[in-house]
Coordinates of C-alpha atoms in Angstrom, one line a residue:
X1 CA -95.6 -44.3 -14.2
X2 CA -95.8 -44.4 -17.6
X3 CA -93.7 -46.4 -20.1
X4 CA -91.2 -44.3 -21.3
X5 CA -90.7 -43.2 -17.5
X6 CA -90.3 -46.6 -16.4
X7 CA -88.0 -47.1 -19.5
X8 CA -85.8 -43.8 -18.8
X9 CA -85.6 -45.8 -14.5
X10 CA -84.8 -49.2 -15.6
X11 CA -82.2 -47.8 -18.4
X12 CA -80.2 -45.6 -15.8
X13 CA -80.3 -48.4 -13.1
X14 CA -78.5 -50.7 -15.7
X15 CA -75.8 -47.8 -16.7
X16 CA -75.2 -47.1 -12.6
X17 CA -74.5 -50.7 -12.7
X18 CA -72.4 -51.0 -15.1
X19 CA -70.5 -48.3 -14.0
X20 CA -69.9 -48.9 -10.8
X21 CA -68.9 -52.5 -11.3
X22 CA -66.1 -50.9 -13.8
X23 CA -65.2 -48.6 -10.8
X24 CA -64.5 -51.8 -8.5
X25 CA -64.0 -54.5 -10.7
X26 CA -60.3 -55.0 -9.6
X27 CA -61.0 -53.9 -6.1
X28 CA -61.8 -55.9 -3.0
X29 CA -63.8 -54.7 0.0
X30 CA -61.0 -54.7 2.4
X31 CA -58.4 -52.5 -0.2
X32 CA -61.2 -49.7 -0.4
X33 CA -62.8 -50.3 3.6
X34 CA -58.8 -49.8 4.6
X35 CA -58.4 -46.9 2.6
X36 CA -61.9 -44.7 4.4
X37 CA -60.5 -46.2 7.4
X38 CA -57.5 -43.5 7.7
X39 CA -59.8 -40.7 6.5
X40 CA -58.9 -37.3 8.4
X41 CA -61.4 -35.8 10.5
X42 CA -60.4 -32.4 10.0
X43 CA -60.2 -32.3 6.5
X44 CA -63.5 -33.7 6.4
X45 CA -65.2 -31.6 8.4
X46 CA -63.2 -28.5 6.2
X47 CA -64.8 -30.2 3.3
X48 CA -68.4 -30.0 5.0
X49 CA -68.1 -26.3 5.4
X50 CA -66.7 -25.5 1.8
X51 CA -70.3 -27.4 1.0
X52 CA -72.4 -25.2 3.0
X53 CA -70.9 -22.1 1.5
X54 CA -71.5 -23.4 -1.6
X55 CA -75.2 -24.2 -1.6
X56 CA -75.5 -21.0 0.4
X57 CA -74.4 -19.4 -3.0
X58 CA -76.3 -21.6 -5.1
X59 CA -79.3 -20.7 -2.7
X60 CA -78.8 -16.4 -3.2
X61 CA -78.1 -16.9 -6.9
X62 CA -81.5 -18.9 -7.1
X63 CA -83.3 -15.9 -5.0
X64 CA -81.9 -13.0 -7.0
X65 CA -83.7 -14.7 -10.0
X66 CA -87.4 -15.1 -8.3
X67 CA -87.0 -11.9 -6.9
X68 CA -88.5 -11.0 -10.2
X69 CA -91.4 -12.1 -9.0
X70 CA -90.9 -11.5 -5.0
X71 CA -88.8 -8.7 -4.7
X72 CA -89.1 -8.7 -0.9
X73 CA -88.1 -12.6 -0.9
X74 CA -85.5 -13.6 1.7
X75 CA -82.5 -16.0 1.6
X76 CA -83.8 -18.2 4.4
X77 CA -87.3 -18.4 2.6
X78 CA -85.7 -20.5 -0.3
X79 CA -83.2 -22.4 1.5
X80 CA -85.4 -25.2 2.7
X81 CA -87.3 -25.4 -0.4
X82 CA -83.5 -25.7 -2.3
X83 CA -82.5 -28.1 -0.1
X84 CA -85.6 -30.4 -0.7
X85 CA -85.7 -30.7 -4.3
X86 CA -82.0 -31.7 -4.1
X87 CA -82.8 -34.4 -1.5
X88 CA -85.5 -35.3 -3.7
X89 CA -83.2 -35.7 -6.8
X90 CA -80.8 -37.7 -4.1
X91 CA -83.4 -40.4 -3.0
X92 CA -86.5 -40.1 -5.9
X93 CA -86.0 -40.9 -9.5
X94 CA -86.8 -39.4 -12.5
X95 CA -85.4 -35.5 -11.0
X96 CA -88.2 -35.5 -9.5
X97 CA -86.4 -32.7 -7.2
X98 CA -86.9 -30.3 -10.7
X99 CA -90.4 -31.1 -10.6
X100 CA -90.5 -29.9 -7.1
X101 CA -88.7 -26.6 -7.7
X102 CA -90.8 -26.3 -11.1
X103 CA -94.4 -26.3 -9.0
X104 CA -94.5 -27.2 -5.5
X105 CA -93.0 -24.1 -3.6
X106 CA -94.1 -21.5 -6.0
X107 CA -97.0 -20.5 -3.8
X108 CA -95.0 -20.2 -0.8
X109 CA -92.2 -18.3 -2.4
X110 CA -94.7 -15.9 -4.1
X111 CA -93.7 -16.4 -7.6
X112 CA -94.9 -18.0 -10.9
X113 CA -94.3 -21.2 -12.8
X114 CA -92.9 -19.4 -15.3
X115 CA -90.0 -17.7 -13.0
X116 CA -89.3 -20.5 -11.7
X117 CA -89.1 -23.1 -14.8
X118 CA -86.6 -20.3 -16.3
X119 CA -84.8 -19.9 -13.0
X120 CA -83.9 -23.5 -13.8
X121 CA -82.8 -23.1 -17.2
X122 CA -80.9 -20.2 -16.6
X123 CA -78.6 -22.1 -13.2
X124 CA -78.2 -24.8 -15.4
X125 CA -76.5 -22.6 -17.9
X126 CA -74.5 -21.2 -15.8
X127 CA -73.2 -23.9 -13.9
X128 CA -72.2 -25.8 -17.5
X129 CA -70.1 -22.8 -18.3
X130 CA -68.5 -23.1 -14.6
X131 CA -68.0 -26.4 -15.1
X132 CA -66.3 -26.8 -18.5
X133 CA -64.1 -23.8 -17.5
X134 CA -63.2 -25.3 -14.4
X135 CA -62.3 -28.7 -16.4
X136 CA -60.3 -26.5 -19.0
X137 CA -58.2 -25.1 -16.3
X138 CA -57.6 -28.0 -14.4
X139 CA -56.5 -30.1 -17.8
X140 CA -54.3 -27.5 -18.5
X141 CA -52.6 -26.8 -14.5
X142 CA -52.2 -30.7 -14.7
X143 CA -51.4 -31.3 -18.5
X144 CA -53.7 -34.0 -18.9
X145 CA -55.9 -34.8 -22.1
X146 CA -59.6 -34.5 -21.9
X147 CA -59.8 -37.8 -24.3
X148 CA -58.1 -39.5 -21.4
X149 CA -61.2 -39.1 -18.7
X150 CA -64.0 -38.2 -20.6
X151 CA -64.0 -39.8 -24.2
X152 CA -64.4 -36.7 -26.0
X153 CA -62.2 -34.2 -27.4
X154 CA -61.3 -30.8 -26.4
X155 CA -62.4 -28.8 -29.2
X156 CA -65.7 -30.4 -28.9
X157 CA -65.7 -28.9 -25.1
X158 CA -64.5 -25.8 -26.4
X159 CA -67.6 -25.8 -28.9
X160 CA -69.8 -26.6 -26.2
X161 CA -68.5 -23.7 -24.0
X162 CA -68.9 -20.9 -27.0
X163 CA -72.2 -21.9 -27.3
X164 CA -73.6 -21.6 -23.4
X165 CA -72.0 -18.3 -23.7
X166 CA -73.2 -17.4 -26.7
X167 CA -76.6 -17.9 -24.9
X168 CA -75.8 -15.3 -22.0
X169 CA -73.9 -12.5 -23.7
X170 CA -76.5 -12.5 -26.5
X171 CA -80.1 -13.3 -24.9
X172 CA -81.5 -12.3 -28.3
X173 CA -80.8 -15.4 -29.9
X174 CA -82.4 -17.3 -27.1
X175 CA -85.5 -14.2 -26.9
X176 CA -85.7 -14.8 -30.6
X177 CA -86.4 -19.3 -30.0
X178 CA -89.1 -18.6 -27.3
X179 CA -90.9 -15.6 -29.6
X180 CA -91.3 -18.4 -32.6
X181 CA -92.7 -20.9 -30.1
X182 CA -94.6 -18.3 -29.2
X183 CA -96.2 -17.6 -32.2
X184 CA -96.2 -21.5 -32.4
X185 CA -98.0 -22.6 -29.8
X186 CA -100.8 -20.4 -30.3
X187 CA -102.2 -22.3 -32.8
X188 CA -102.9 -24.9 -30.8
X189 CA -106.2 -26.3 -30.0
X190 CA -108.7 -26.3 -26.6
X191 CA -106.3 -23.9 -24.6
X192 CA -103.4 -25.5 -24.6
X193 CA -102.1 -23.3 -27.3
X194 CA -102.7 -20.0 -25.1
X195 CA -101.8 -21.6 -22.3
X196 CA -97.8 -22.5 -23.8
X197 CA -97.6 -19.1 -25.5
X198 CA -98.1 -17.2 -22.5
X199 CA -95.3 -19.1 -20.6
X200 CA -93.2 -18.8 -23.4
X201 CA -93.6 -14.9 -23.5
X202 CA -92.8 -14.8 -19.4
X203 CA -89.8 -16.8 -20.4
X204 CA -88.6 -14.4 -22.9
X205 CA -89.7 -11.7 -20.8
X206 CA -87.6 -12.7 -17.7
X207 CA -84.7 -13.7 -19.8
X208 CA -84.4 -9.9 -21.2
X209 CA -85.0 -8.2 -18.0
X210 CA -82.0 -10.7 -16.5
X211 CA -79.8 -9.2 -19.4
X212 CA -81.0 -5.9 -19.2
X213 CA -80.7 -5.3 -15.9
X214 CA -77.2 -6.2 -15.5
X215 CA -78.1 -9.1 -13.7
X216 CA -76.2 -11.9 -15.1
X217 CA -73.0 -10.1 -13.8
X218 CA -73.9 -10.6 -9.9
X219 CA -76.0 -14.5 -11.0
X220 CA -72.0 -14.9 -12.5
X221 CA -70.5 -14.2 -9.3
X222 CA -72.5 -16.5 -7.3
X223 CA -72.0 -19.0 -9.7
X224 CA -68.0 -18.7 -9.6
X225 CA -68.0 -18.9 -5.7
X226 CA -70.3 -21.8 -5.6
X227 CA -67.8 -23.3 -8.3
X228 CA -65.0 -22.7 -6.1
X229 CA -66.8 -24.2 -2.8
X230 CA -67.6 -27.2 -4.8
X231 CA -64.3 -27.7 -5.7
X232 CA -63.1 -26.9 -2.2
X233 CA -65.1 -30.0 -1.3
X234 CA -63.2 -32.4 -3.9
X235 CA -59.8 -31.3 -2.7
X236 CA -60.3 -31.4 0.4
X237 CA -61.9 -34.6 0.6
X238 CA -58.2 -35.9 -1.6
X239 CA -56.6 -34.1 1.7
X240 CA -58.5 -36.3 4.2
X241 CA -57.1 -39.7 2.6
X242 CA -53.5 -40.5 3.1
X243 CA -53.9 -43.0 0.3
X244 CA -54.0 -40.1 -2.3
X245 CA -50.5 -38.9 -3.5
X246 CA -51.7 -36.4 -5.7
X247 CA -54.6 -34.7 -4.5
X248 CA -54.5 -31.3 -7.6
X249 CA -56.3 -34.3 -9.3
X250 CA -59.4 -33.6 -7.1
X251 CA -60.0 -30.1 -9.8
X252 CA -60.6 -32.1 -12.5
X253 CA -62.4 -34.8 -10.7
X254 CA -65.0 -32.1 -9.8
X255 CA -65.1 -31.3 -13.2
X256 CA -65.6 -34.5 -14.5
X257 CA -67.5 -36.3 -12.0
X258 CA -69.7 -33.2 -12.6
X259 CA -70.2 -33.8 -15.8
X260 CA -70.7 -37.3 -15.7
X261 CA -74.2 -36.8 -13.8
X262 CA -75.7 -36.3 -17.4
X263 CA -75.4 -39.8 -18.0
X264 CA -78.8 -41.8 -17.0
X265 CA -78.3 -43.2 -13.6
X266 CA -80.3 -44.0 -10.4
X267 CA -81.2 -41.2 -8.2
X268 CA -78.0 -39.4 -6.7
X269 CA -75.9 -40.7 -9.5
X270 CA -74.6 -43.8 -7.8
X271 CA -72.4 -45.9 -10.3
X272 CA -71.4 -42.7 -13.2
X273 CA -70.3 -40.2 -10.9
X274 CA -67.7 -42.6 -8.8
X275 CA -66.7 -44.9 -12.3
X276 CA -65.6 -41.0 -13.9
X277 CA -64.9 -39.5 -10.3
X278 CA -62.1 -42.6 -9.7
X279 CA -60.3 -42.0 -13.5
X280 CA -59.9 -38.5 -13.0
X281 CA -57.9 -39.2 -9.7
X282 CA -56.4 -42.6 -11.4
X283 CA -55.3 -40.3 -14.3
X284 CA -52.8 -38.3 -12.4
X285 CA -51.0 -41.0 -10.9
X286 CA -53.4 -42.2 -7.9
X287 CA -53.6 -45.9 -6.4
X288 CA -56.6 -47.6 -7.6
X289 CA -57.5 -48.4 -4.4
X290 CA -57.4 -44.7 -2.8
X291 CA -59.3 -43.2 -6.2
X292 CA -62.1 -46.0 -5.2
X293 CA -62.2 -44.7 -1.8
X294 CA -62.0 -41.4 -3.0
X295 CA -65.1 -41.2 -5.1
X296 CA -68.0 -42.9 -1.9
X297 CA -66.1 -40.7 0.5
X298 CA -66.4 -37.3 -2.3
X299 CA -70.5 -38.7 -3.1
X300 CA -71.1 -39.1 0.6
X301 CA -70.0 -35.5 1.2
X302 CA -72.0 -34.3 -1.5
X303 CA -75.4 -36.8 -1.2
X304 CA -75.6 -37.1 3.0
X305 CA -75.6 -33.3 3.7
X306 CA -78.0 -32.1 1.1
X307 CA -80.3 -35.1 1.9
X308 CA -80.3 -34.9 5.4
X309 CA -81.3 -30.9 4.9
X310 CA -83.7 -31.4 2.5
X311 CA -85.1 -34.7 4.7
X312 CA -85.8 -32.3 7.9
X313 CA -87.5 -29.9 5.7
X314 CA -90.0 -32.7 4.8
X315 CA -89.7 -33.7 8.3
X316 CA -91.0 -30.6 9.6
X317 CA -92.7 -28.6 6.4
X318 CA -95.4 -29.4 4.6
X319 CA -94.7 -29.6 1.2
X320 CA -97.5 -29.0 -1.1
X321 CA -98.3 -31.4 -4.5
X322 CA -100.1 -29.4 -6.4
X323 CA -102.1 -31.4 -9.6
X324 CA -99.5 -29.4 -12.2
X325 CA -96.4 -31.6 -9.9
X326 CA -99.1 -35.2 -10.5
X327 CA -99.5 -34.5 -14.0
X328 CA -95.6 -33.6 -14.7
X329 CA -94.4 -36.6 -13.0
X330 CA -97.3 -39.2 -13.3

């Protein structure tokens, strides 16, 4: 591992402590252990279905982009490799789930680096959009400020959201970026320089024929139910604890919690995700104690699943490590 990879480790393991000692600070063990203890099965289990149906969205969204590539690729083909990068983000740090997606199943899918690299880029673009729409609808159903739960202020959300769109509903601005590194790159020396500018021109090439072939519209739609299942998860999961009096809060702690994941932390974002997942439910009103409980039962729903998934496909698949993956993440 180099040093600024070991850096990047040690920094985030400082900030998820830090963050999750501000999320229990005024908590003991028995206020928060009494709390889970009433959780309801049913609403649990509701809350483990609405997360299946939304990685089974994520999952057809991410095959309808490497069908470029594969047109004859099937659903079930790219589950298992989905769910093991997102295990591998769960348990390994330093994403190393991206780097999976980015090399290791691109044989076995029958695509390119290139397709796949941008299939990344383009899910994470949308999902920012669904997320800071879904965090300016629930701030305005439950009249709260976004300065109270993130720090920031909404215009400078609002800026952020005109700008992803921006992106999608005019690809040339993005098309025009990769054609100057383009050019760029291929004045590089020994190769490298080729090498760069022909991934950048597959780039650009797959982001125009997502644009031109109406694609974004159905990529959208998967995106929005996905959303929607997510959120499914978080409200439900308020549903399952008798402790939470105002469980609407759980929109905008999907939202946020969401969010906060961009903050350096260990692997499955122990520490940011409950510190801002527990003030989104404290900011409506919740007790401290059930907003705790709240945000391990909420990351246990969302971490457990996808790990266990991703873990049997390990288990019982082979998965490749190609020198590309070594030399990404060494």
């Amino acid at each position: 591992m180099s040093k600024a990879r070991a850096f990047q480790f040690l920094t985030g393991l400082v900030l998820a402590g830090v963050f999750l000692w501000l999320a229990l600070r005024n908590l003991s063990r028995d206020e928060i252990t009494q709390a889970l203890a009433d959780v309801r099965c049913g609403w649990t289990l509701a809350a483990l279905a609405a997360f299946f149906a939304g990685y089974a969205c994520r999952i057809e969204r991410w095959k309808l982009m490497l069908s470029k590539d594969n047109p004859g690729l099937h659903w079930r083909q790219c589950a298992g490799p989905f769910f093991a990068c997102v295990a591998a983000n769960n348990v390994l740090p330093l994403r190393a789930g991206d780097v999976l997606r980015a090399f290791a199943f691109n044989a076995r899918l029958g695509i390119g680096t290139t397709v796949s690299v941008t299939s990344m880029f383009v899910e994470r673009i949308l999902d920012l959009i669904a997320v800071i729409a879904l965090l300016g609808a629930a701030l305005w159903a439950l009249d709260v400020r976004t300065s109270d739960v993130l720090g920031v202020s909404g215009p400078v959300l609002a800026l952020a959201l005109a700008g992803l769109v921006a992106l999608l509903a005019f690809p040339r601005l993005l098309r025009w970026v990769l054609g100057l590194l383009a050019r760029a790159s291929s004045r590089l020396p020994q190769g490298l320089g080729a090498r760069l500018a022909s991934a950048f021109a597959k780039a650009d090439d797959l982001f125009g024929d997502l644009a031109r072939r109406n694609s974004l519209a159905g990529l959208s739609l998967w995106t929005v139910l996905a959303w929607i299942a997510e959120g499914c998860v978080f409200w439900f999961a308020a549903l399952a604890l008798p402790g939470i009096t105002q469980a609407a809060s759980a929109w905008l702690a999907a939202a946020v919690g969401t969010l906060s994941t961009v903050i350096p932390s260990t692997p499955g974002y122990v520490g940011t995700f409950h510190y801002f997942t527990a003030q989104s439910m404290l900011a409506l009103g919740n007790p401290p104690a059930a907003a705790a409980a709240y945000a391990i039962l909420v990351h246990a729903l969302l971490w457990l699943p996808a790990t266990v998934a991703g873990g049997l496909y390990f288990l019982f698949r082979q998965v490749p490590l190609p020198q590309d993956m070594q030399r990404a993440h060494g």
